[in-house]
CSV table of C-alpha atoms (C1' of nucleotides) in Angstrom, one decimal:
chain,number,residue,atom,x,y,z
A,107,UNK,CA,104.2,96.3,128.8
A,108,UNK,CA,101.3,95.5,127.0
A,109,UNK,CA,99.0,97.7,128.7
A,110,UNK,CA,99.9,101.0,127.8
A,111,UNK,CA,100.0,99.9,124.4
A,112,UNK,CA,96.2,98.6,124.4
A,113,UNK,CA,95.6,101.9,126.0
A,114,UNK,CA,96.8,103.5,123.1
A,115,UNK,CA,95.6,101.4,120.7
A,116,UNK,CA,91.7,102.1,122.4
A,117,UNK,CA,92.6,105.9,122.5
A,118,UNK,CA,93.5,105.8,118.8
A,119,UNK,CA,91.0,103.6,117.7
A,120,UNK,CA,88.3,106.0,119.2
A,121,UNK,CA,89.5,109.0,117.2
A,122,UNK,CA,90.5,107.4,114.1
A,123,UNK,CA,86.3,105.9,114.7
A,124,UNK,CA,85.6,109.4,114.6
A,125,UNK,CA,87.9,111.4,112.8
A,126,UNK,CA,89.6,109.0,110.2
A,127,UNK,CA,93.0,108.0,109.9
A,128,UNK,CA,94.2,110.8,108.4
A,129,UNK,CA,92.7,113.7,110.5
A,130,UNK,CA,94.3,111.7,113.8
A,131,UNK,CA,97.4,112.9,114.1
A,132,UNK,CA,100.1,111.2,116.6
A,133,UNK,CA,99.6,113.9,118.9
A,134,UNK,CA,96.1,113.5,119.2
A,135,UNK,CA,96.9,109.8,120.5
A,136,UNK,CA,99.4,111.0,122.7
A,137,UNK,CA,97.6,113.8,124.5
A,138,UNK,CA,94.3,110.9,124.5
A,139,UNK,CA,96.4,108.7,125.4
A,140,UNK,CA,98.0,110.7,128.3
A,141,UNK,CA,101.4,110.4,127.3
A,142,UNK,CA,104.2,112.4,128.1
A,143,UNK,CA,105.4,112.8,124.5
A,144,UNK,CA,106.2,111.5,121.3
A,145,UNK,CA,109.2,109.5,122.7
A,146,UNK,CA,106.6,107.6,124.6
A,147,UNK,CA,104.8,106.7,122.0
A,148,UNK,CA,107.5,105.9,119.5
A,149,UNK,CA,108.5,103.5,122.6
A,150,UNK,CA,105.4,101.5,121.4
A,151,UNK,CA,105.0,102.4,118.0
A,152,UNK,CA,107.3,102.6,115.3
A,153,UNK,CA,105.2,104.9,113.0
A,154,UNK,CA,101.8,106.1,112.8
A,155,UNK,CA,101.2,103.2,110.0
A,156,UNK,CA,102.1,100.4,112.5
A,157,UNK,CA,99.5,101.9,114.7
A,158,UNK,CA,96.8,101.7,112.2
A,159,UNK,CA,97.1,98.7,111.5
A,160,UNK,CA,97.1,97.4,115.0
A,161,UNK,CA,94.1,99.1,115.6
A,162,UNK,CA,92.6,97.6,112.0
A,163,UNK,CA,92.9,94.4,113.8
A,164,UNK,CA,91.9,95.1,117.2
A,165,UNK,CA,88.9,96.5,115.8
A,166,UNK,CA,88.3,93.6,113.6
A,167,UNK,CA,89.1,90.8,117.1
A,168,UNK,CA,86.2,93.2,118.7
A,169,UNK,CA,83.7,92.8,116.6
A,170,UNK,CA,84.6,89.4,116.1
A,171,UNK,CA,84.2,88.4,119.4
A,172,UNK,CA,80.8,90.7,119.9
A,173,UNK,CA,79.7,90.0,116.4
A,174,UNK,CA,80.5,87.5,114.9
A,175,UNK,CA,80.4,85.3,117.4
A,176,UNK,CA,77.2,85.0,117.5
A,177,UNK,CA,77.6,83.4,114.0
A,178,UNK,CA,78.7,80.6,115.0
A,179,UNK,CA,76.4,80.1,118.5
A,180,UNK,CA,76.3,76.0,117.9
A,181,UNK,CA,72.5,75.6,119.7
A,182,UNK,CA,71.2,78.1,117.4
A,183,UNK,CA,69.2,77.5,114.1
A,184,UNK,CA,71.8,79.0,111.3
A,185,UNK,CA,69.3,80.8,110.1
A,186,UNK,CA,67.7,82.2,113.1
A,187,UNK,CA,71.9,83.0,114.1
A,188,UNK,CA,71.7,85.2,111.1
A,189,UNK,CA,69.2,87.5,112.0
A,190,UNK,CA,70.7,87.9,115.6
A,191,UNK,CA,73.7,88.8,113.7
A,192,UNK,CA,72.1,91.4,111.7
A,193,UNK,CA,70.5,92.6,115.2
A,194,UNK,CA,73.8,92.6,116.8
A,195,UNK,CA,75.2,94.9,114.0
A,196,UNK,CA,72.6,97.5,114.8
A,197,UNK,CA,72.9,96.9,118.5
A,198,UNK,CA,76.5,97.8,117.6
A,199,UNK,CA,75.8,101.2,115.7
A,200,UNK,CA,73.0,102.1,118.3
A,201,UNK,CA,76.0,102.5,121.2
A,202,UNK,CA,77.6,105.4,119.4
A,203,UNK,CA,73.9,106.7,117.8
A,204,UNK,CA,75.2,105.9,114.0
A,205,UNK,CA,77.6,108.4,114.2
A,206,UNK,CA,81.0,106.5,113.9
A,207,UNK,CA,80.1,104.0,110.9
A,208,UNK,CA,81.7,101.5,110.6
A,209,UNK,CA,85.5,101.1,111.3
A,210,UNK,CA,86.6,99.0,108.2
A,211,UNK,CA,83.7,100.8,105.5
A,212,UNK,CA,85.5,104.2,107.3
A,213,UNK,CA,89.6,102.7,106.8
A,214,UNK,CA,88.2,101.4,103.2
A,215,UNK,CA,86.8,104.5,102.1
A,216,UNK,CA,89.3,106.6,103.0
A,217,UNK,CA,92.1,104.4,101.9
A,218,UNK,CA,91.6,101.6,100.0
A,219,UNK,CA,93.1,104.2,96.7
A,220,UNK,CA,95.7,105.9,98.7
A,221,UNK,CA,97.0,103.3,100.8
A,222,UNK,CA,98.0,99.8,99.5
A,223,UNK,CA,98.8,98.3,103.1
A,224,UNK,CA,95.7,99.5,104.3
A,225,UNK,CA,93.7,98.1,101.3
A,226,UNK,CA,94.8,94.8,101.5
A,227,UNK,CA,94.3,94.3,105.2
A,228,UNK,CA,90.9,96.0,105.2
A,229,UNK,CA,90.1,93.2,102.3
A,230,UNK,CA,91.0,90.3,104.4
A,231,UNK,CA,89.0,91.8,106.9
A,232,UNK,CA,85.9,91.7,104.7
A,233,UNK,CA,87.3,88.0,103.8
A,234,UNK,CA,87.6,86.6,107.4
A,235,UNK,CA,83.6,88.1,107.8
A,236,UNK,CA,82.3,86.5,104.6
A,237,UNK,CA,83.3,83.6,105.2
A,238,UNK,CA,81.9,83.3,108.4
A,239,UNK,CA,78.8,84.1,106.7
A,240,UNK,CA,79.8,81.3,103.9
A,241,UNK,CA,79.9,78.3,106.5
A,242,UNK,CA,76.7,79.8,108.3
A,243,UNK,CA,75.4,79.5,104.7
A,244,UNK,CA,76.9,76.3,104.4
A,245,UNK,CA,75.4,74.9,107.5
A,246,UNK,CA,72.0,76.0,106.8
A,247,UNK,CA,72.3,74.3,103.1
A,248,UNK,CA,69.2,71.7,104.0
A,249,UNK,CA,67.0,75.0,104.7
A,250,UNK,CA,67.7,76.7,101.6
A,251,UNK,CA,67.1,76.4,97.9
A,252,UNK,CA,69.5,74.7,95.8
A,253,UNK,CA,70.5,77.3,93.6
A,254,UNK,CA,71.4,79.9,96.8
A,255,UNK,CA,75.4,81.2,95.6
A,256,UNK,CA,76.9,81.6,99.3
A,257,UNK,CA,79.4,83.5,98.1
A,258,UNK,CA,77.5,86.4,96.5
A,259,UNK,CA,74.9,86.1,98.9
A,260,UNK,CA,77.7,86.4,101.9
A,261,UNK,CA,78.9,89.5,100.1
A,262,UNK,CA,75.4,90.9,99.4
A,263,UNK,CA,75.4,90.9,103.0
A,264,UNK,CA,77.9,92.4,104.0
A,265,UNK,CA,77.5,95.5,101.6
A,266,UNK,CA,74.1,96.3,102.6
A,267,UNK,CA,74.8,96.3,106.4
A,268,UNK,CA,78.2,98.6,105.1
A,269,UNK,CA,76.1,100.9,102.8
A,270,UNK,CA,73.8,101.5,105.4
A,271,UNK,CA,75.7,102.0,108.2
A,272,UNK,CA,77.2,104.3,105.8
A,273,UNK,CA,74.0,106.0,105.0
A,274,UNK,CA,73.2,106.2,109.2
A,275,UNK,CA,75.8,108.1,109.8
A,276,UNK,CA,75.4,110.4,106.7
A,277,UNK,CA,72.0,111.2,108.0
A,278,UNK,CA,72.4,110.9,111.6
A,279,UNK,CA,69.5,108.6,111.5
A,280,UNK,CA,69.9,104.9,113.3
A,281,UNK,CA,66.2,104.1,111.3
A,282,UNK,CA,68.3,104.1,108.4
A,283,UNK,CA,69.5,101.1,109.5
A,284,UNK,CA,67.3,99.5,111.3
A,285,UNK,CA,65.2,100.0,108.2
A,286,UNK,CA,67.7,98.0,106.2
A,287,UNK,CA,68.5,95.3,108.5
A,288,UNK,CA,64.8,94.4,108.6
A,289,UNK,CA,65.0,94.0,104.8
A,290,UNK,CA,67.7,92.1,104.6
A,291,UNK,CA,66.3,89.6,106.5
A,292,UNK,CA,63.5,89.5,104.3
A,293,UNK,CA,65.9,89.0,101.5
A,294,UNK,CA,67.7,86.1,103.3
A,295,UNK,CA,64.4,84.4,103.9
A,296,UNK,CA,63.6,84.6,100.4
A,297,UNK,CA,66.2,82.1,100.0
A,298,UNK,CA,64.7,79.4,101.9
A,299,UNK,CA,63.3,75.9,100.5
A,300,UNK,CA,59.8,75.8,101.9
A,301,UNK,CA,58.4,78.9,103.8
A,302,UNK,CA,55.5,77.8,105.1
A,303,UNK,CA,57.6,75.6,107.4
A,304,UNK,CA,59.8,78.3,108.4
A,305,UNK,CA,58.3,81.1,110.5
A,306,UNK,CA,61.5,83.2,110.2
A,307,UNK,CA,58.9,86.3,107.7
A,308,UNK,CA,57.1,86.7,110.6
A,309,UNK,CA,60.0,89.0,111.3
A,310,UNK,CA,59.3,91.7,109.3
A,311,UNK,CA,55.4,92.6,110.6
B,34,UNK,CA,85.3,132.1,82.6
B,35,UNK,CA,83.5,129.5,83.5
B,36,UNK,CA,85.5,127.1,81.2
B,37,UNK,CA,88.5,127.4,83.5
B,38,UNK,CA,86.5,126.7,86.2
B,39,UNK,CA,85.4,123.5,85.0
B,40,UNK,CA,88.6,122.6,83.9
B,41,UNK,CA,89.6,122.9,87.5
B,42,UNK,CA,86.5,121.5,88.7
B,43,UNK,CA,87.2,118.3,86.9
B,44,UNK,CA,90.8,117.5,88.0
B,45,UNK,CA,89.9,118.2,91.2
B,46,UNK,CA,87.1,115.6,90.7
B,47,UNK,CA,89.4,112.9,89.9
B,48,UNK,CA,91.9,113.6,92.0
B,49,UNK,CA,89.3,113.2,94.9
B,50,UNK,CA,87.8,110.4,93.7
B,51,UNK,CA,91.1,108.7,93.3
B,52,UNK,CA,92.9,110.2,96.5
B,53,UNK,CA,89.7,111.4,98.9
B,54,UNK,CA,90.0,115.3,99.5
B,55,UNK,CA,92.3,115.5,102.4
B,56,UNK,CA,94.8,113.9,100.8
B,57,UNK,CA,94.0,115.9,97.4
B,58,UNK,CA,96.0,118.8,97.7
B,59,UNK,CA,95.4,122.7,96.2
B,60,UNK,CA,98.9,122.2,94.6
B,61,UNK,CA,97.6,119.1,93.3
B,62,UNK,CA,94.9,120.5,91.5
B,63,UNK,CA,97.1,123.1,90.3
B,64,UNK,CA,99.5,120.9,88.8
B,65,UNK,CA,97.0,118.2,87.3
B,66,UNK,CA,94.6,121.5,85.9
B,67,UNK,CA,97.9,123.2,84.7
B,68,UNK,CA,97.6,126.4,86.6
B,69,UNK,CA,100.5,128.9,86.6
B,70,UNK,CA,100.0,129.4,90.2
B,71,UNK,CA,98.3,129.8,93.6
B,72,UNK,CA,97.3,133.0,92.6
B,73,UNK,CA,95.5,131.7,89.3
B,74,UNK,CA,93.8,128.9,91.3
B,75,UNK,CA,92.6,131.7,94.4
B,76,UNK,CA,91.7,133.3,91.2
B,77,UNK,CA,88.5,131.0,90.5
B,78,UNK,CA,88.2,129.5,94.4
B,79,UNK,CA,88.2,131.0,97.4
B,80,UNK,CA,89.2,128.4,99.2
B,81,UNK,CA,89.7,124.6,98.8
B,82,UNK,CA,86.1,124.0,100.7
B,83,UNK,CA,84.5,125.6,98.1
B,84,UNK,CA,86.5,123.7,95.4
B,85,UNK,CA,85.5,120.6,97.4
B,86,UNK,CA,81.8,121.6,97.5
B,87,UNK,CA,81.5,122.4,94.0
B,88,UNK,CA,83.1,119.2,92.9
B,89,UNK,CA,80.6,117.7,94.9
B,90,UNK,CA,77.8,119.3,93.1
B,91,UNK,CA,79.4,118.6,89.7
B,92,UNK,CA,79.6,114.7,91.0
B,93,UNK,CA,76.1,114.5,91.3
B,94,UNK,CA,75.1,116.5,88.1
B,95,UNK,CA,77.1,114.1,86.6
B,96,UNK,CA,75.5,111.0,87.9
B,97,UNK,CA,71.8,113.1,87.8
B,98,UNK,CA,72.3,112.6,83.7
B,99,UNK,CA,74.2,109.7,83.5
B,100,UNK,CA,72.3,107.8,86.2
B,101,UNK,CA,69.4,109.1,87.6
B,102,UNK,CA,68.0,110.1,84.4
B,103,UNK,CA,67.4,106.3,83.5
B,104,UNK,CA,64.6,106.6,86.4
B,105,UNK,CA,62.3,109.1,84.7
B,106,UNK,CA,62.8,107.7,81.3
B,107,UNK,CA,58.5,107.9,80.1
B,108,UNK,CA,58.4,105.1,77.8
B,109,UNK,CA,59.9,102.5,79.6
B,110,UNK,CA,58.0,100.4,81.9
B,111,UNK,CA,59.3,102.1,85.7
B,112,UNK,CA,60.3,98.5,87.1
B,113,UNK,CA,62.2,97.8,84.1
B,114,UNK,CA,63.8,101.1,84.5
B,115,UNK,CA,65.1,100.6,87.8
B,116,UNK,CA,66.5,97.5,86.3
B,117,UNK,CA,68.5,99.5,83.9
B,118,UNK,CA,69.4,101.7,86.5
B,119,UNK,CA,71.2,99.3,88.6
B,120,UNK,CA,73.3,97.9,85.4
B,121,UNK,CA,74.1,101.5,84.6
B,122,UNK,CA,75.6,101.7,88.6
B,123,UNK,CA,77.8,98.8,87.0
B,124,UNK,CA,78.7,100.6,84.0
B,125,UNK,CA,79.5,103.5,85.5
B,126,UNK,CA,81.8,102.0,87.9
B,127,UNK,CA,83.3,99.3,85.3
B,128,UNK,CA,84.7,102.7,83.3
B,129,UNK,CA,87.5,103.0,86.3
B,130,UNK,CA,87.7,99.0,87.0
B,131,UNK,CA,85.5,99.5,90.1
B,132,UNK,CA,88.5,101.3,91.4
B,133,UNK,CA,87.0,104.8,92.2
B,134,UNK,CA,84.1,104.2,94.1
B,135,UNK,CA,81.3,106.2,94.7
B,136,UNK,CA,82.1,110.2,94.9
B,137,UNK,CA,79.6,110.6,97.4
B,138,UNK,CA,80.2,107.1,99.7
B,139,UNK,CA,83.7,108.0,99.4
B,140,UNK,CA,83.6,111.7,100.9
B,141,UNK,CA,80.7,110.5,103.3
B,142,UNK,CA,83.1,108.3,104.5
B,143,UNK,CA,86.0,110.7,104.6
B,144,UNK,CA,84.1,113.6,105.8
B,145,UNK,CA,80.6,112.8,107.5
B,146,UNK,CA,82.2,113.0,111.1
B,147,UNK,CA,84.8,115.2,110.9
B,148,UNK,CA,83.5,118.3,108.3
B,149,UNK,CA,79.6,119.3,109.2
B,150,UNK,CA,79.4,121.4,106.0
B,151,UNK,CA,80.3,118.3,103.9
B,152,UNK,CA,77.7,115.9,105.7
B,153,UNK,CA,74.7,118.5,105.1
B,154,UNK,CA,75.9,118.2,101.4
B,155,UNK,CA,76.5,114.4,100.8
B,156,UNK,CA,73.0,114.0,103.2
B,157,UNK,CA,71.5,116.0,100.4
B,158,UNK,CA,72.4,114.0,97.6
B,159,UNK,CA,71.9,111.1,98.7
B,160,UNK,CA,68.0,112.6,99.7
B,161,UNK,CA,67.8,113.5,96.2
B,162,UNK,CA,68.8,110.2,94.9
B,163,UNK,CA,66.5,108.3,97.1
B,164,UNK,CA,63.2,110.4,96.2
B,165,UNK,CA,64.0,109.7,92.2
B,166,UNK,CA,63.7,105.9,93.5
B,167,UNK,CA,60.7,106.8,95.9
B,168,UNK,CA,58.9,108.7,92.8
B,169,UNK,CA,59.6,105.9,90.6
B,170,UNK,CA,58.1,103.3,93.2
B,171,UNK,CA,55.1,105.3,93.6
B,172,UNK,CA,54.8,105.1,89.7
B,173,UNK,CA,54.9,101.6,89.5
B,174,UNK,CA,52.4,100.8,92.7
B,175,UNK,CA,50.1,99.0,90.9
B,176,UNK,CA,52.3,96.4,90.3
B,177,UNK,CA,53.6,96.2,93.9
B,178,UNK,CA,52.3,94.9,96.8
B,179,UNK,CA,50.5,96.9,98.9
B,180,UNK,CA,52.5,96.6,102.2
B,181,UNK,CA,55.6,97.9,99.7
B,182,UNK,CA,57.4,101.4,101.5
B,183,UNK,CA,58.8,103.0,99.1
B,184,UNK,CA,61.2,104.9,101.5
B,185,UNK,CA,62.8,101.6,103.4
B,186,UNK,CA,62.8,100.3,99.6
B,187,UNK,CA,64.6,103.4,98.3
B,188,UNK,CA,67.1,103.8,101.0
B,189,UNK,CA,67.5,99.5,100.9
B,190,UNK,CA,68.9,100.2,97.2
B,191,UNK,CA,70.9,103.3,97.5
B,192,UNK,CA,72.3,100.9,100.6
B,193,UNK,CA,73.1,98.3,98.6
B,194,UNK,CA,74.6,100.0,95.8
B,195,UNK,CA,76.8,101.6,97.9
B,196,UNK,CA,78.2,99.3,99.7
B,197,UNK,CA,78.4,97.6,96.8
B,198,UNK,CA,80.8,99.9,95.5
B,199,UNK,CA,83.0,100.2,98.6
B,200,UNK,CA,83.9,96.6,98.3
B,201,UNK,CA,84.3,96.2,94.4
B,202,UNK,CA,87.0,99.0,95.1
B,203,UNK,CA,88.5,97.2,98.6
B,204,UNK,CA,88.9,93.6,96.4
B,205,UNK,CA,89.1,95.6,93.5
B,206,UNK,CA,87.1,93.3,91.6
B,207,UNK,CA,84.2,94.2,89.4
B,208,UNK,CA,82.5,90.6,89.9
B,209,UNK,CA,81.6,91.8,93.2
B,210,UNK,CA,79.5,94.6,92.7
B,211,UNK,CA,77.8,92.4,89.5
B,212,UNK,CA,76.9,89.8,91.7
B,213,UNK,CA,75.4,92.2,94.3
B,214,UNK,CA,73.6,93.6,91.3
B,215,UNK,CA,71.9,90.4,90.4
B,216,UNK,CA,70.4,90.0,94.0
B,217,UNK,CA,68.8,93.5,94.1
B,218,UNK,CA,67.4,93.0,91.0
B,219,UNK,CA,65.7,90.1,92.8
B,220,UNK,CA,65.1,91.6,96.1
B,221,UNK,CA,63.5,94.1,93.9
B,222,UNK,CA,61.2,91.4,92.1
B,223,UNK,CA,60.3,90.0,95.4
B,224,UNK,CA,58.1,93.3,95.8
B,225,UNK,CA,56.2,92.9,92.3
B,226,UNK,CA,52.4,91.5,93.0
B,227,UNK,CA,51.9,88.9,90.4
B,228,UNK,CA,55.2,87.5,89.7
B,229,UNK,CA,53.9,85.3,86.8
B,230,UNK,CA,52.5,88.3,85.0
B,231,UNK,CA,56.3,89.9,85.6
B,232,UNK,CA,58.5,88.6,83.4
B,233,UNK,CA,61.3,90.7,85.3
B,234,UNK,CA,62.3,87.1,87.7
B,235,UNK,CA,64.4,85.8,85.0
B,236,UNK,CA,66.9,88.4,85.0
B,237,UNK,CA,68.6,85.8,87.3
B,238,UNK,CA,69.1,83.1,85.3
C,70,DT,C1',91.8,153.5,74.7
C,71,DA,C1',90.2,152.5,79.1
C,72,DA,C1',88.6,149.0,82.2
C,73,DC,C1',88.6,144.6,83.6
C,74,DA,C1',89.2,139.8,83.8
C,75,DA,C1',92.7,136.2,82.9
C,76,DT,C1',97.3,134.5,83.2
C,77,DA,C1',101.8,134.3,85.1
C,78,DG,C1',105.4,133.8,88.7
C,79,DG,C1',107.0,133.9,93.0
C,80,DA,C1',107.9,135.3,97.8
C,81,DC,C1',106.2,134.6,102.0
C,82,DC,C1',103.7,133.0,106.4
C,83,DG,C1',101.9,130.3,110.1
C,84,DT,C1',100.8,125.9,111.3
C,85,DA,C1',100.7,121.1,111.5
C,86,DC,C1',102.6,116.9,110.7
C,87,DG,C1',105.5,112.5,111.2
C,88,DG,C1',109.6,111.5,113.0
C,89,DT,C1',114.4,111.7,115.4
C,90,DC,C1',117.6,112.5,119.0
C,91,DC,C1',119.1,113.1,123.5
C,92,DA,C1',119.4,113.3,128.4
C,93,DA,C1',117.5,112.2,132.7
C,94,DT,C1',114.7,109.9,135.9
C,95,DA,C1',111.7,106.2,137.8
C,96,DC,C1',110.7,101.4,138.4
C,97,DG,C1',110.6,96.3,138.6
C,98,DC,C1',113.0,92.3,139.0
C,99,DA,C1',116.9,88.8,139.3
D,61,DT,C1',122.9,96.2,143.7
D,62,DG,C1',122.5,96.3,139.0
D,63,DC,C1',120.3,95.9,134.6
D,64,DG,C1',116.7,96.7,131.5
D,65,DT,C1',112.5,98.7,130.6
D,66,DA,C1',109.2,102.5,131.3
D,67,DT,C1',108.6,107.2,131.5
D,68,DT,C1',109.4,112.2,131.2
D,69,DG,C1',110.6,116.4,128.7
D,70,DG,C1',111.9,118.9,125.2
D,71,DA,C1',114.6,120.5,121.3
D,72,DC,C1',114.8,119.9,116.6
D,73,DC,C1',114.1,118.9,111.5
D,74,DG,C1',112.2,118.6,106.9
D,75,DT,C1',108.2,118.8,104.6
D,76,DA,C1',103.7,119.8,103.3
D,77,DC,C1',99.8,122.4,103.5
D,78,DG,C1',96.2,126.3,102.9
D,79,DG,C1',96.3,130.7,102.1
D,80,DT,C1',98.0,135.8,101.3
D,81,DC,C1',100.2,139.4,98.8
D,82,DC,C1',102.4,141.8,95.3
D,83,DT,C1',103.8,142.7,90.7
D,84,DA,C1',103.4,142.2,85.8
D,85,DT,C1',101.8,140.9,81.5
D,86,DT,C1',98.2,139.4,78.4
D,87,DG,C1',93.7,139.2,76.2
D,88,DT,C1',88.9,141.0,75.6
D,89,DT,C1',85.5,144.1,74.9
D,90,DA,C1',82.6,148.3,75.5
DNA sequence: TAACAATAGGACCGTACGGTCCAATACGCA
DNA sequence: TGCGTATTGGACCGTACGGTCCTATTGTTA
């Protein structure tokens, strides 16, 4: 039972990726999809909404378990599990050459006006990642100055990787990105107590 | 002649900005620019691409003298400038409550993927944003470090700023994109050589 | 006054879309 | 065997969309 719906859930999730929620119509899923026809799908789905938010989260449990994960690696230095995180993101955008973007900057970009549901899911998205990012943060408290602000630094974050995942797949250009991410490590280490006893800016040479 | 035109031009503009273009229709436009007709829109476009491209121009004429402009302002010191810049982003967005977004992240998002003729255009602007930052950089070298590049700089900004944007208008709450503000001020400080002799470190206090 | 752009109003067209309904067949399992 | 679910196939509907065409009526200005 549950298969053919992850099947379509995959097969919409690759062309919303690519062509946005609006530009995928239901009969693009289905003929993806190989269904028979619309009654299949309605079998699944009760409306095209239902299936965009289903694939909101599926794409969010994804990268969660690929991504984020890594957040949380318990034998890891926090710190350390930051960067990996930041080189997991690009790892990410390198499998589809910076061309799809990002699935939530896409949903949020293209909806966050039009569509109230969409809007407020796509924000607890961004709230389920920064505050993994916040109890990183939190764990790495003894490394880093007092005055750090996990919050805004969490979120500060989070929009740079966004706005230039954005930016790659504007210019069909993965250094974009890979540009970025080795500055925001810089800018995390910046926030750390004592550098000399943390060789984390040897990154960036 | 032309008056008409802009008239048209700008309640497309909002309507974009508020709705993205697909879901900004030509009868939309009509009705919000009070047009009689189809015939009186067809009258100054020749086809809703070219209203969308033209908007698109207008956008970043728009934030050229508004924005940009701050950048090559001659008797302001160039860091200080790009100081002013960034709390100019803010302003600018703070006029709609954060709730708009950025004209071009918006349609790069929309469009990038799915409209060629649209990505050449946003890829444009944004490559005329970034070389008013890379101009400015070069004009304030000798207060950088040497190992500074201005173009990973520039695009780190534009990045930031963007993203920025997207998620003031996802949680739409202005404190987000201020907070993100503050920390590109200082990623931007990070770069200056002397930071005793730059007085620019306690913009975070 | 002649020429031309601007304005007005509406009929029309082809296509695409989300969604409904119905009838029939296959399939798995108790 | 029988019951429920899965699958197939297609007709159908209302609406919205971008775009065309045609006809008139207003300015404007050379």
């Amino acid at each position: 039972m549950t298969e053919r719906r992850l099947q379509i859930l995959d097969a919409a999730a690759t062309l919303i990726s690519e062509r946005g929620y609006t530009s995928t119509s239901v009969d693009d899923v289905i003929k993806s999809a190989k269904l028979s026809g619309k009654s299949h799908f309605y079998h699944y789905f009760k409306s095209k909404e239902e299936l965009g938010y289903e694939v909101l989260n599926r794409q969010f449990e994804r990268f969660a378990e690929r991504g984020l994960a890594i957040l949380r690696e318990p034998m890891i230095d926090p710190l350390e599990r930051l960067n990996l995180f930041i080189d997991a993101v690009v790892a990410l955008q390198s499998e589809s050459g910076g061309r799809r973007g990002s699935p939530f900057g896409n949903l949020a970009a293209e909806l966050a006006d039009a569509h109230e549901g969409f809007r407020v899911r796509i924000e607890a998205v961004f709230e389920r990642w920064a505050s993994q990012i916040r109890s990183l943060l939190w764990e790495a408290r003894p490394q880093l100055q007092d005055d750090v602000d996990a919050v805004r630094l969490s979120r500060f974050i989070i929009a740079a990787l966004e706005g230039a995942v954005l930016m790659t797949r504007v210019k069909r250009d993965l250094s974009v990105l890979e540009g970025i991410a080795v500055d925001l490590k810089r800018f995390i280490a910046m926030h750390v107590r004592d550098k000399s006893a943390w060789p984390l800016h040897r990154h960036h040479e």
